[in-house]
PDB file of C-alpha atoms in Angstrom:
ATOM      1  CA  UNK A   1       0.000   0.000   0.000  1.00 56.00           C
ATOM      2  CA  UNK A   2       1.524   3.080  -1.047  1.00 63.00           C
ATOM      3  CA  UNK A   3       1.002   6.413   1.863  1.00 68.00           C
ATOM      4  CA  UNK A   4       3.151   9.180  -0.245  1.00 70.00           C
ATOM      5  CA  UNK A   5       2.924   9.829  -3.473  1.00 74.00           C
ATOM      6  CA  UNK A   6       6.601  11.058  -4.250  1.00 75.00           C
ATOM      7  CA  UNK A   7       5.892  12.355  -7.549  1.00 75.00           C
ATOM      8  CA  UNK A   8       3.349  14.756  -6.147  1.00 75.00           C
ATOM      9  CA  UNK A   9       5.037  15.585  -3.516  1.00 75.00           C
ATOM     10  CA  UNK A  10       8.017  16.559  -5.313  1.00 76.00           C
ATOM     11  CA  UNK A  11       5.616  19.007  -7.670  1.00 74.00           C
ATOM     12  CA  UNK A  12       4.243  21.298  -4.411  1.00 80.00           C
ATOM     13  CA  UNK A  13       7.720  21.067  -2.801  1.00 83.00           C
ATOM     14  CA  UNK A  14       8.822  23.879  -5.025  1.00 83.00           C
ATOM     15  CA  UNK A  15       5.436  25.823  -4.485  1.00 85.00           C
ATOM     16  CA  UNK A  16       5.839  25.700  -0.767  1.00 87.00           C
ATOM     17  CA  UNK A  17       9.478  26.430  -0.589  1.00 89.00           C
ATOM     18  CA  UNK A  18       8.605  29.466  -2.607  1.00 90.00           C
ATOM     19  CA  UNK A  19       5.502  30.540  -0.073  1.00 92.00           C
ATOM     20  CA  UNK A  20       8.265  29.757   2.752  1.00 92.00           C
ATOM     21  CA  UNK A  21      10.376  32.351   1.966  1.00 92.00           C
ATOM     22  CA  UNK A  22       7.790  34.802   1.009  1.00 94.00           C
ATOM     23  CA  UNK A  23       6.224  34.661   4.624  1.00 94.00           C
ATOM     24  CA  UNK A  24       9.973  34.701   6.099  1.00 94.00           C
ATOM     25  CA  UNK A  25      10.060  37.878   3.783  1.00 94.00           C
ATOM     26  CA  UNK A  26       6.916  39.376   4.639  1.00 95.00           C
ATOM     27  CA  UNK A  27       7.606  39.210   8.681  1.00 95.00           C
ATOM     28  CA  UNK A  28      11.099  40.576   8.071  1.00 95.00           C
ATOM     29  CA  UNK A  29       9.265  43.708   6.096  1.00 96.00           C
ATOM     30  CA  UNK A  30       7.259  43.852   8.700  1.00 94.00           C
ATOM     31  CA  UNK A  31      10.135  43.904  11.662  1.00 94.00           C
ATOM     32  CA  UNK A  32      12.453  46.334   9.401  1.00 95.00           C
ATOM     33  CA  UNK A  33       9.041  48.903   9.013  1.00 95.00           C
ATOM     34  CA  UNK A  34       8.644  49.108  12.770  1.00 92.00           C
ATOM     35  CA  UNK A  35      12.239  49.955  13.076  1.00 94.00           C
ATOM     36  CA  UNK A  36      12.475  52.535  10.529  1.00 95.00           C
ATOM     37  CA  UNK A  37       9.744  54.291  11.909  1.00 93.00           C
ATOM     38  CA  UNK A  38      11.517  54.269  15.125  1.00 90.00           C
ATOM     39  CA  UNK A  39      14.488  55.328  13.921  1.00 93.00           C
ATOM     40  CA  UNK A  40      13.343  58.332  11.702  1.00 93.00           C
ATOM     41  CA  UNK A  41      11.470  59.390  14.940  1.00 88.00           C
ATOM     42  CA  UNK A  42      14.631  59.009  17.395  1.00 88.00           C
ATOM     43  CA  UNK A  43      16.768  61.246  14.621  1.00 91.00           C
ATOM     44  CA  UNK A  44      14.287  64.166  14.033  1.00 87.00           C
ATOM     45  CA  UNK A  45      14.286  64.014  18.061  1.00 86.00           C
ATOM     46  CA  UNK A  46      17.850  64.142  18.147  1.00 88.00           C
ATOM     47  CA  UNK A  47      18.911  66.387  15.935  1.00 88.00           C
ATOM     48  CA  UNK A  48      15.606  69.161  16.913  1.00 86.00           C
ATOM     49  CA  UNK A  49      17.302  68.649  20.766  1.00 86.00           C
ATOM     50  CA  UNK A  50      20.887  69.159  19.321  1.00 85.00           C
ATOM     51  CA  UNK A  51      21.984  72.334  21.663  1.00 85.00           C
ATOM     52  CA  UNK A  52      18.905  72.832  23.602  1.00 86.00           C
ATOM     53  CA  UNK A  53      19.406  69.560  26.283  1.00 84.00           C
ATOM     54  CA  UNK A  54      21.408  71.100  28.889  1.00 85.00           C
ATOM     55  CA  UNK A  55      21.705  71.324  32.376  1.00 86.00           C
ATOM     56  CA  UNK A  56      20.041  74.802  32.285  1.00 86.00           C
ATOM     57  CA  UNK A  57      16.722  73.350  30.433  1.00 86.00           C
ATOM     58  CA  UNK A  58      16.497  70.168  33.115  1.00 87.00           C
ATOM     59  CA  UNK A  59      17.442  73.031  36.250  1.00 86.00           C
ATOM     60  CA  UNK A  60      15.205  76.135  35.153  1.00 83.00           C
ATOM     61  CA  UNK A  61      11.382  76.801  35.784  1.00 83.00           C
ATOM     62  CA  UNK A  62       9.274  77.298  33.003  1.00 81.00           C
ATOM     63  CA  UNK A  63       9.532  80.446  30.871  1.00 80.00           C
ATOM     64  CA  UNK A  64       7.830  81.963  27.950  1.00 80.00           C
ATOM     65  CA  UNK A  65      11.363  82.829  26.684  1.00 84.00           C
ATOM     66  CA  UNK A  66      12.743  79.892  25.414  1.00 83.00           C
ATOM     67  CA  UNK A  67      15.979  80.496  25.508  1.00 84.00           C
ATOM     68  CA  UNK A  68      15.110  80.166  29.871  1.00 83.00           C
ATOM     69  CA  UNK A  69      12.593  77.793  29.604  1.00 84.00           C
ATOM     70  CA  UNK A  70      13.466  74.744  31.799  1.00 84.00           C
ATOM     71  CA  UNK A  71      11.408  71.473  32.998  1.00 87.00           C
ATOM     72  CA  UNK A  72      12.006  71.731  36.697  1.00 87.00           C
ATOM     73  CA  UNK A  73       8.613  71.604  37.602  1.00 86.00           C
ATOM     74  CA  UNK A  74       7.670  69.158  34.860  1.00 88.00           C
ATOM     75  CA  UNK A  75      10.140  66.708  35.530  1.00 89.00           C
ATOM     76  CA  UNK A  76       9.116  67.246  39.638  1.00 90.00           C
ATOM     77  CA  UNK A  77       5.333  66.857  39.197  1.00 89.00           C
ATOM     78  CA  UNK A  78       6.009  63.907  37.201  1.00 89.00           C
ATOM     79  CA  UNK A  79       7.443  62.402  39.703  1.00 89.00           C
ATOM     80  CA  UNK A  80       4.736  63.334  42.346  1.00 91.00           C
ATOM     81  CA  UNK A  81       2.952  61.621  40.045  1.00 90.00           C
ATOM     82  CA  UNK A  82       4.583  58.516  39.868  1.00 89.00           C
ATOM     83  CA  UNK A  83       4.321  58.501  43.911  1.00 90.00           C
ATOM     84  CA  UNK A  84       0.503  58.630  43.755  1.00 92.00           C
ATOM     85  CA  UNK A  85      -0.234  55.929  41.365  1.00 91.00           C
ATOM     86  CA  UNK A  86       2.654  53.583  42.353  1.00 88.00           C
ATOM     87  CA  UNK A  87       1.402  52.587  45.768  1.00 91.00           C
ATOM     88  CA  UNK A  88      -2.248  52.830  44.617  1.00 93.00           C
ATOM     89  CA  UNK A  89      -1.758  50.497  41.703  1.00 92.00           C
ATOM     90  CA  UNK A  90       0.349  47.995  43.286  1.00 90.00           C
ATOM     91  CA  UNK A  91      -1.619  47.973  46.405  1.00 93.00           C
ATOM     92  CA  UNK A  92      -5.323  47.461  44.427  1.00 94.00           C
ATOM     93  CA  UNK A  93      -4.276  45.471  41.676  1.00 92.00           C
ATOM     94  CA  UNK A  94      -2.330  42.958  43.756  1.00 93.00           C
ATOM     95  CA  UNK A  95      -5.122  42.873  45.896  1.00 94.00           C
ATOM     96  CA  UNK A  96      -7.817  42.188  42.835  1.00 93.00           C
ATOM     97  CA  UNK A  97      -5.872  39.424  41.393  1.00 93.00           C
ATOM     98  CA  UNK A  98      -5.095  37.900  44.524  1.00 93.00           C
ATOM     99  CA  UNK A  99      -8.819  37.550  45.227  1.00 93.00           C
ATOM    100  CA  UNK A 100     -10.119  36.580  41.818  1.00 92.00           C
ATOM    101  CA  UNK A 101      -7.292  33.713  41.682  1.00 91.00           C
ATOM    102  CA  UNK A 102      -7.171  32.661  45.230  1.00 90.00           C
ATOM    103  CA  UNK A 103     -10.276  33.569  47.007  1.00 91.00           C
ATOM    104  CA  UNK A 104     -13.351  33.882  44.287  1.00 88.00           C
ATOM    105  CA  UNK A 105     -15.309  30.878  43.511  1.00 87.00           C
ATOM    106  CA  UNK A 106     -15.650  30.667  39.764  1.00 85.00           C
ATOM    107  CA  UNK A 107     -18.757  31.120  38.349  1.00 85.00           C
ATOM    108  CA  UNK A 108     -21.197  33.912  36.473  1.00 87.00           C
ATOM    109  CA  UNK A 109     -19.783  36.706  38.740  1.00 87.00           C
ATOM    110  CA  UNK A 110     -16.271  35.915  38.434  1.00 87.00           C
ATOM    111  CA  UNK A 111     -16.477  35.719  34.754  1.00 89.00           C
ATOM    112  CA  UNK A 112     -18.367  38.621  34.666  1.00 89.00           C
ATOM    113  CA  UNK A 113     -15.582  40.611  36.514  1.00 89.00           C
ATOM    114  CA  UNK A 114     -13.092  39.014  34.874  1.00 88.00           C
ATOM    115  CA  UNK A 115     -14.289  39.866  31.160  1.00 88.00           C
ATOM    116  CA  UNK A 116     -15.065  43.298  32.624  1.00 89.00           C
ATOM    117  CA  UNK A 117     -11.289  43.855  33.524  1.00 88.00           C
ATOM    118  CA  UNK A 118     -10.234  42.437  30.479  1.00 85.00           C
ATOM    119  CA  UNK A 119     -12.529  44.971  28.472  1.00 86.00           C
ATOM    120  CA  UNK A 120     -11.583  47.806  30.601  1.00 86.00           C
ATOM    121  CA  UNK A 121      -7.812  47.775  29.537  1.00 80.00           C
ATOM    122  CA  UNK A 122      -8.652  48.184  26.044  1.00 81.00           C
ATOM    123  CA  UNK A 123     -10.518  51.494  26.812  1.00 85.00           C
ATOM    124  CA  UNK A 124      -9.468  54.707  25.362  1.00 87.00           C
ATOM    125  CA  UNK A 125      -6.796  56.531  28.188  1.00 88.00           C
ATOM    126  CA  UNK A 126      -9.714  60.012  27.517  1.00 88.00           C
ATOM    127  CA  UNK A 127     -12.288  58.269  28.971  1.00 90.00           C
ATOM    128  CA  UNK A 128     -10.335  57.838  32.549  1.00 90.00           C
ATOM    129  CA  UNK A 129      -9.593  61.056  32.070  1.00 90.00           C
ATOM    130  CA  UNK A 130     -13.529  61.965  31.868  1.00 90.00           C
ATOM    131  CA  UNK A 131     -14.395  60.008  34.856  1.00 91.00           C
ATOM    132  CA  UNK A 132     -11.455  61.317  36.767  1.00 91.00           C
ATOM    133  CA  UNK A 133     -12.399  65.354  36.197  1.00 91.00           C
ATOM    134  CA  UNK A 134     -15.953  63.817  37.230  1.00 91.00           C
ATOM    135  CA  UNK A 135     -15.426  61.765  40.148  1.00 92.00           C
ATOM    136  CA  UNK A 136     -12.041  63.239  41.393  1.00 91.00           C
ATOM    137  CA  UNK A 137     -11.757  66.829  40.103  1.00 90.00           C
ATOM    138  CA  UNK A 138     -15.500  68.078  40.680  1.00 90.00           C
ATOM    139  CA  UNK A 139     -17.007  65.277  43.497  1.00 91.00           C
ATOM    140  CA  UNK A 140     -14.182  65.139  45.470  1.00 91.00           C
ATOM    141  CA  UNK A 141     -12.898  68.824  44.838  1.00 89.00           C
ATOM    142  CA  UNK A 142      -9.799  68.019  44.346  1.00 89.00           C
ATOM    143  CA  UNK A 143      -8.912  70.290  41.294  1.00 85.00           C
ATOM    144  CA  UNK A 144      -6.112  69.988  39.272  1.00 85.00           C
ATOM    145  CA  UNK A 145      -3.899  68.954  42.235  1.00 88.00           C
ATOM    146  CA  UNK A 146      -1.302  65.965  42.188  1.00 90.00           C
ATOM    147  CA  UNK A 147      -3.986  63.277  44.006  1.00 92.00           C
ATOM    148  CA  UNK A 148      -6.207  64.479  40.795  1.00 92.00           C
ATOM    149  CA  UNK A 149      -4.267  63.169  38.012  1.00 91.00           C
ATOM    150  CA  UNK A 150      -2.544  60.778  40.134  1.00 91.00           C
ATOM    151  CA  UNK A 151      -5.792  58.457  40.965  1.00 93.00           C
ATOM    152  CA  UNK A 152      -7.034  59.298  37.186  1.00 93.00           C
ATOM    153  CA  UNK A 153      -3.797  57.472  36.469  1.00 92.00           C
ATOM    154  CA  UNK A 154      -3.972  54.502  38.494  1.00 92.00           C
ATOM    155  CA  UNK A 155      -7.644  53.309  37.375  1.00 91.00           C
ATOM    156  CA  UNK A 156      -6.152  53.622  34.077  1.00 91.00           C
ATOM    157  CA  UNK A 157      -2.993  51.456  34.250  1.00 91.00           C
ATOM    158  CA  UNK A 158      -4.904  49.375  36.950  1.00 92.00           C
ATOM    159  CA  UNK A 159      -6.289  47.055  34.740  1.00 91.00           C
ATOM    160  CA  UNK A 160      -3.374  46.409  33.596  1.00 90.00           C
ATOM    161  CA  UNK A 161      -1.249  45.055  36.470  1.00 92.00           C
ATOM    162  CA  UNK A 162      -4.537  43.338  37.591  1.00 93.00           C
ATOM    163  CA  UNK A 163      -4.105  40.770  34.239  1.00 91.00           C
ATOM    164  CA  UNK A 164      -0.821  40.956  34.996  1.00 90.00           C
ATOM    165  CA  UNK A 165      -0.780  39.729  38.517  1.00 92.00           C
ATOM    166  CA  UNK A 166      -3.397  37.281  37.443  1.00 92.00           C
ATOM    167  CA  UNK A 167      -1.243  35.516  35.116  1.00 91.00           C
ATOM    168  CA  UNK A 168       2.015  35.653  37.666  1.00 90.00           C
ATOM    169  CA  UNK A 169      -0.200  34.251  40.378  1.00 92.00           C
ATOM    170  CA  UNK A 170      -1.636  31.637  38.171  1.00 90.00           C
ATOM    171  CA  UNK A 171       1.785  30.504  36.691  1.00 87.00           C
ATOM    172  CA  UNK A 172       3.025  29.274  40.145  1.00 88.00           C
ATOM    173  CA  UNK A 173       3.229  26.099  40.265  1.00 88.00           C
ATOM    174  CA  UNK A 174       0.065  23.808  41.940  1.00 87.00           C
ATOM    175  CA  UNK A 175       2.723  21.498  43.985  1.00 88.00           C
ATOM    176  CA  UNK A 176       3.954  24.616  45.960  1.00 87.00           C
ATOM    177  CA  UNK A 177       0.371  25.560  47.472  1.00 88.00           C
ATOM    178  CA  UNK A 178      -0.082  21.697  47.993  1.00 88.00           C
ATOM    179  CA  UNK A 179       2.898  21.252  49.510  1.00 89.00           C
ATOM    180  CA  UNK A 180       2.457  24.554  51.952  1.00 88.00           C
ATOM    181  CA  UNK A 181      -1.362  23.282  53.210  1.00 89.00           C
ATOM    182  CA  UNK A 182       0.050  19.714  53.733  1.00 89.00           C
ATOM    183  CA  UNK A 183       2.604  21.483  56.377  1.00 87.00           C
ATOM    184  CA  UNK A 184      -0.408  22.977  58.120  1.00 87.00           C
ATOM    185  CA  UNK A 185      -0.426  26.462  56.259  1.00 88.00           C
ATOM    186  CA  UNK A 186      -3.294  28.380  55.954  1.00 89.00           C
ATOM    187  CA  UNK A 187      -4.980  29.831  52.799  1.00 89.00           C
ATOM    188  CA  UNK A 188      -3.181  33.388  54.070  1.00 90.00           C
ATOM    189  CA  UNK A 189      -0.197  31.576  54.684  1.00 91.00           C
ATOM    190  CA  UNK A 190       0.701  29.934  51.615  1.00 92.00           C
ATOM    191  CA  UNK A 191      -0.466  33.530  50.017  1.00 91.00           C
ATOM    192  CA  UNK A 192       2.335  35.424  51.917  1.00 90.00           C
ATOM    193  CA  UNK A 193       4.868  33.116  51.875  1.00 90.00           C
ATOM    194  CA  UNK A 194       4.338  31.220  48.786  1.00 89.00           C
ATOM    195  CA  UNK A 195       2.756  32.323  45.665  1.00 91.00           C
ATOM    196  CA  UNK A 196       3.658  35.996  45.663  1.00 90.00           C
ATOM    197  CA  UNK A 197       7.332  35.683  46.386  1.00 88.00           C
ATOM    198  CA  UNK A 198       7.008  33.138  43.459  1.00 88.00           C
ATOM    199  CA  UNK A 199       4.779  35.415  41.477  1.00 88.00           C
ATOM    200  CA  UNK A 200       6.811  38.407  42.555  1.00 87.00           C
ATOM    201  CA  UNK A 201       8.851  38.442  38.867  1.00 84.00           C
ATOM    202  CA  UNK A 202       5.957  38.866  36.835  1.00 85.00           C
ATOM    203  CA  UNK A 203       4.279  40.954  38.738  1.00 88.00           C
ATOM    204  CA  UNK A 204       6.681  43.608  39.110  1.00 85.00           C
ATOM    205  CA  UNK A 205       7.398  43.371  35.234  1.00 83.00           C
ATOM    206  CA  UNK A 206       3.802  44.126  35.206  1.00 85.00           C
ATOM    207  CA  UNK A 207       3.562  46.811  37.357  1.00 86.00           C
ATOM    208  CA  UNK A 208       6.744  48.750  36.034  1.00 84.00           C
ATOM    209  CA  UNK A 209       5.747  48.485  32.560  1.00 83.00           C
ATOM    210  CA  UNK A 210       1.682  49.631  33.088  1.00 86.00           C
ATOM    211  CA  UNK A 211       3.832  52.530  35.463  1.00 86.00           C
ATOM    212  CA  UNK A 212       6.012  53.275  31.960  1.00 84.00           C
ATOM    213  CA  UNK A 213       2.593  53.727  29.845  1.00 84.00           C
ATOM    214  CA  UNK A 214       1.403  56.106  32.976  1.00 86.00           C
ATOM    215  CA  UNK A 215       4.144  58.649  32.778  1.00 85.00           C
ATOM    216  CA  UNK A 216       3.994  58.741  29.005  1.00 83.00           C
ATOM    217  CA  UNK A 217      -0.210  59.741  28.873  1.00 84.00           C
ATOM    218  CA  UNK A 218      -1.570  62.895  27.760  1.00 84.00           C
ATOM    219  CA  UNK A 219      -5.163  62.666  27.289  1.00 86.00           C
ATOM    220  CA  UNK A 220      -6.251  61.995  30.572  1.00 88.00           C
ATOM    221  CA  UNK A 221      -4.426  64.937  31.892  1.00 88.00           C
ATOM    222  CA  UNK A 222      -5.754  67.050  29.030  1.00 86.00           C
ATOM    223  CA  UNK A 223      -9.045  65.928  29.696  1.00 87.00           C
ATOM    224  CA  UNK A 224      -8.737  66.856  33.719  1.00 86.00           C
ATOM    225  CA  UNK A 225      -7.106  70.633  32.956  1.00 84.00           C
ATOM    226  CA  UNK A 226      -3.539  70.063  33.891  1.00 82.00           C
ATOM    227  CA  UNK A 227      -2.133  73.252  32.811  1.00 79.00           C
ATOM    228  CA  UNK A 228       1.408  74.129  31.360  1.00 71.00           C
ATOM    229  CA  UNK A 229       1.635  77.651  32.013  1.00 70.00           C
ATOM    230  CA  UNK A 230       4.029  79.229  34.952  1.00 60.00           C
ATOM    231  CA  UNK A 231       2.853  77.548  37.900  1.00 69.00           C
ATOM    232  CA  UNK A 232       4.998  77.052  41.567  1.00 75.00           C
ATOM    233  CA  UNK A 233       6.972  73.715  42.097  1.00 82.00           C
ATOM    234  CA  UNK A 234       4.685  71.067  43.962  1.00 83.00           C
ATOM    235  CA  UNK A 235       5.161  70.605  47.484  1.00 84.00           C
ATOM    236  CA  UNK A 236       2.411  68.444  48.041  1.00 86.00           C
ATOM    237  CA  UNK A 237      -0.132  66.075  46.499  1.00 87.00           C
ATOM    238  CA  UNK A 238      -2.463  68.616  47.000  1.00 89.00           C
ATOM    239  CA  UNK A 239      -0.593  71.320  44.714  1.00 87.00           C
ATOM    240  CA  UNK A 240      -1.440  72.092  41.050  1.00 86.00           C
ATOM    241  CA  UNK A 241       1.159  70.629  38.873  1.00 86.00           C
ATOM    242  CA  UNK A 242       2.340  70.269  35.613  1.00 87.00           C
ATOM    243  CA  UNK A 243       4.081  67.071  33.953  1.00 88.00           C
ATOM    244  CA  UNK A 244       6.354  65.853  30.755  1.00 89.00           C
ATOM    245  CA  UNK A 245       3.699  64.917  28.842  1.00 88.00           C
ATOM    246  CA  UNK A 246       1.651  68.272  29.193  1.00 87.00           C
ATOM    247  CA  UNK A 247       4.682  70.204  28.602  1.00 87.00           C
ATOM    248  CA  UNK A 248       5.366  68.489  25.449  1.00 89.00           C
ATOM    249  CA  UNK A 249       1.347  68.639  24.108  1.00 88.00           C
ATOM    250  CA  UNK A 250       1.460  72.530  24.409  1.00 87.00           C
ATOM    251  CA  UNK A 251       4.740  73.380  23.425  1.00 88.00           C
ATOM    252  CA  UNK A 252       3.982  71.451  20.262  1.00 87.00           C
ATOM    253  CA  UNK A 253       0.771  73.085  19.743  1.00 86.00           C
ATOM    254  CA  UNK A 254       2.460  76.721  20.135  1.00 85.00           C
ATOM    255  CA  UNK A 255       4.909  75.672  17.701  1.00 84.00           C
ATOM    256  CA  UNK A 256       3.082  77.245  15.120  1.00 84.00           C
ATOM    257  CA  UNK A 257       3.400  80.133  16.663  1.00 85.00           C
ATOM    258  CA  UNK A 258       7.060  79.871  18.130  1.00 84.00           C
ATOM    259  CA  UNK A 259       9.493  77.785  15.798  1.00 85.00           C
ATOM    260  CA  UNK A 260      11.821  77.279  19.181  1.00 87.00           C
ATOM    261  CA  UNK A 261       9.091  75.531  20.986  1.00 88.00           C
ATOM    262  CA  UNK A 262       9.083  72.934  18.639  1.00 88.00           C
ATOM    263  CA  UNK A 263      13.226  72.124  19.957  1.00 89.00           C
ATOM    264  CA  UNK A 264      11.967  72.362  23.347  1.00 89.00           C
ATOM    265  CA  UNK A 265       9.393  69.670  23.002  1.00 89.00           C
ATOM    266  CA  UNK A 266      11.674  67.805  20.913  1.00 90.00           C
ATOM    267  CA  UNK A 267      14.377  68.220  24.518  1.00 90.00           C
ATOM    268  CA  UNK A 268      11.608  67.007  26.664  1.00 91.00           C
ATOM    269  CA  UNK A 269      10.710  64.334  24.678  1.00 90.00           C
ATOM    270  CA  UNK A 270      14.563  62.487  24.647  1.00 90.00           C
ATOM    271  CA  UNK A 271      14.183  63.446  29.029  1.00 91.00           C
ATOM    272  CA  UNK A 272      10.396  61.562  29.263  1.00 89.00           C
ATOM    273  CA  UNK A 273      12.287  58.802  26.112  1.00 88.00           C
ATOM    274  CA  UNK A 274      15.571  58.352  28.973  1.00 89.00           C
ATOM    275  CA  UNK A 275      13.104  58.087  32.068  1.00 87.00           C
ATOM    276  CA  UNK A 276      10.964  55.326  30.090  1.00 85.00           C
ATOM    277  CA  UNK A 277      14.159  53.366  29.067  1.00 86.00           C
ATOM    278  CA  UNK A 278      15.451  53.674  33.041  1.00 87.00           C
ATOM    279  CA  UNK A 279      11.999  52.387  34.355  1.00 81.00           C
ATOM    280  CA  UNK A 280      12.207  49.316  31.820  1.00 81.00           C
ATOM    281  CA  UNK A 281      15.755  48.755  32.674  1.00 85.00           C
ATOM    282  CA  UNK A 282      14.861  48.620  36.443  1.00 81.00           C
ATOM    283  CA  UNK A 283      11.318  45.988  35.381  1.00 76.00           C
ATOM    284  CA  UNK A 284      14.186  43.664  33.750  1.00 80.00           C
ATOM    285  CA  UNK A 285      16.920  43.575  36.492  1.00 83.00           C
ATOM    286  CA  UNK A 286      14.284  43.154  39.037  1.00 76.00           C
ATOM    287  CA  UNK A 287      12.543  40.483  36.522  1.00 74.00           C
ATOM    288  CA  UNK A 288      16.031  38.375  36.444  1.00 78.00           C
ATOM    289  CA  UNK A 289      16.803  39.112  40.168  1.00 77.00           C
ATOM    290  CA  UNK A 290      13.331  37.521  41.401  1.00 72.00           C
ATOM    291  CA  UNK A 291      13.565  34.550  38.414  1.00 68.00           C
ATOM    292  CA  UNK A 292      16.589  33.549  40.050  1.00 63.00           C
ATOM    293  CA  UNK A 293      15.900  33.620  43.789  1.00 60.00           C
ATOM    294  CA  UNK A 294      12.480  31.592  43.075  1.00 57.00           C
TER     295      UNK A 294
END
């Protein structure tokens, strides 16, 4: 009985040798477009910021000259930021996943939360910024402080770190928890001790990356009234404040009216471009560090 016949096999081999390479092809187009895109956009950057990065610009307060015009307070309410919607994310999105993977029974309601958290990630970053100037800016009375735009900012990355929790806490390995209840653990127990120091890797990836996409968001910030004009240095979360991504939204827009705003944005761009690279760094280092202690 005869399985293959050679003959026809040997007439498509040339047909799908030829389709091989034309998907191999295809996916390198594909790669080489994404980096040529970058690239063009890291050399207009560059060569726009060529004389205008300086100590001075990262030291100086903002100025309608722009020959003074520095991102001091940019660069600190960015950060003031970043300590409002670190501790809130990490501390609410731990907690979610922790439940929905350890303590919720599955059913209706947990896949109703569950595709409801999915969905929510995908939402456009304005619409946080709508129900934050709703909830936070005009309930709450909160204004356009640092608290403002800094719990805008965590329910929109939350989602985020929630899936990714969920999927660190889910790849530990069952043997661990069965291991920790048949020494007498409890549920709590194995929890503390067990699966997040094992799902600590991806979770912190998680968290640091959904932290990088926070820094680097306009709309929701438009949307709440951050402003970008000559306002003091925060000294609290419960000062007005400015941040890289506003400053770079309106000096773009006044462009068109002054051609040196353009270099400015162009400075602050390469500063927010360093501070997402640093933050990534940091995700990885702490990603290998945890990998290789559990």
């Amino acid at each position: 009985m005869k399985y293959i016949d050679l003959d026809t096999v040997n007439k498509r081999m040339t047909t799908r040798i030829l389709i091989n390479k034309l998907i191999k092809y295809l996916f390198l187009a594909a790669t080489l477009f994404g980096l040529i895109v970058l690239a063009v956009l890291l050399y207009r950057v560059f060569v726009d910021t060529i004389g205008w990065l300086n100590f001075d610009f990262l030291t100086n307060r903002l100025s309608t000259i722009p020959e003074n015009a520095g991102i001091k307070g940019a660069i600190t309410g960015t950060l003031w930021l970043m300590l409002i919607v670190g501790p809130v994310t990490m501390i609410l999105g731990v907690g979610t996943a922790v439940y929905l993977e350890e303590y919720a029974k599955r059913g209706r309601l947990h896949s109703f939360i569950q595709t409801n958290i999915n969905n929510l990630a995908g939402v456009p970053s304005i619409v946080f910024g709508l129900l934050g100037l709703t909830v936070f800016v005009r309930v709450f009375g909160f204004g356009t402080s640092v608290i403002a735009g800094g719990l805008t900012m965590s329910l929109l990355v939350l989602p985020i770190v929630v899936v990714a929790a969920q999927e660190a806490i889910r790849s530990v390995p069952g043997f661990l928890r069965e291991a920790s209840f048949g020494m007498g653990a409890t549920k709590w127990q194995t929890i503390k001790n067990i699966v997040l120091p094992a799902a600590l890797p991806g979770i912190l990836t998680g968290t640091i990356l959904a932290l990088s996409r926070a820094i680097g968001e306009t709309a929701p910030l438009v949307a709440l009234g951050i402003p970008a004009l000559l306002i003091p240095i925060p000294g609290s979360i419960f000062d007005n404040f400015t941040a890289l991504p506003m400053q770079i939204y309106y000096w773009t827009l006044d462009s068109v009216l002054v051609d040196e705003y353009a270099n400015l944005a162009a400075a602050t761009i390469l500063v927010l471009l360093v501070i997402l690279f640093l933050m990534n760094s940091v995700a990885i280092i702490l990603r290998n560090k945890f990998q290789k202690r559990y």
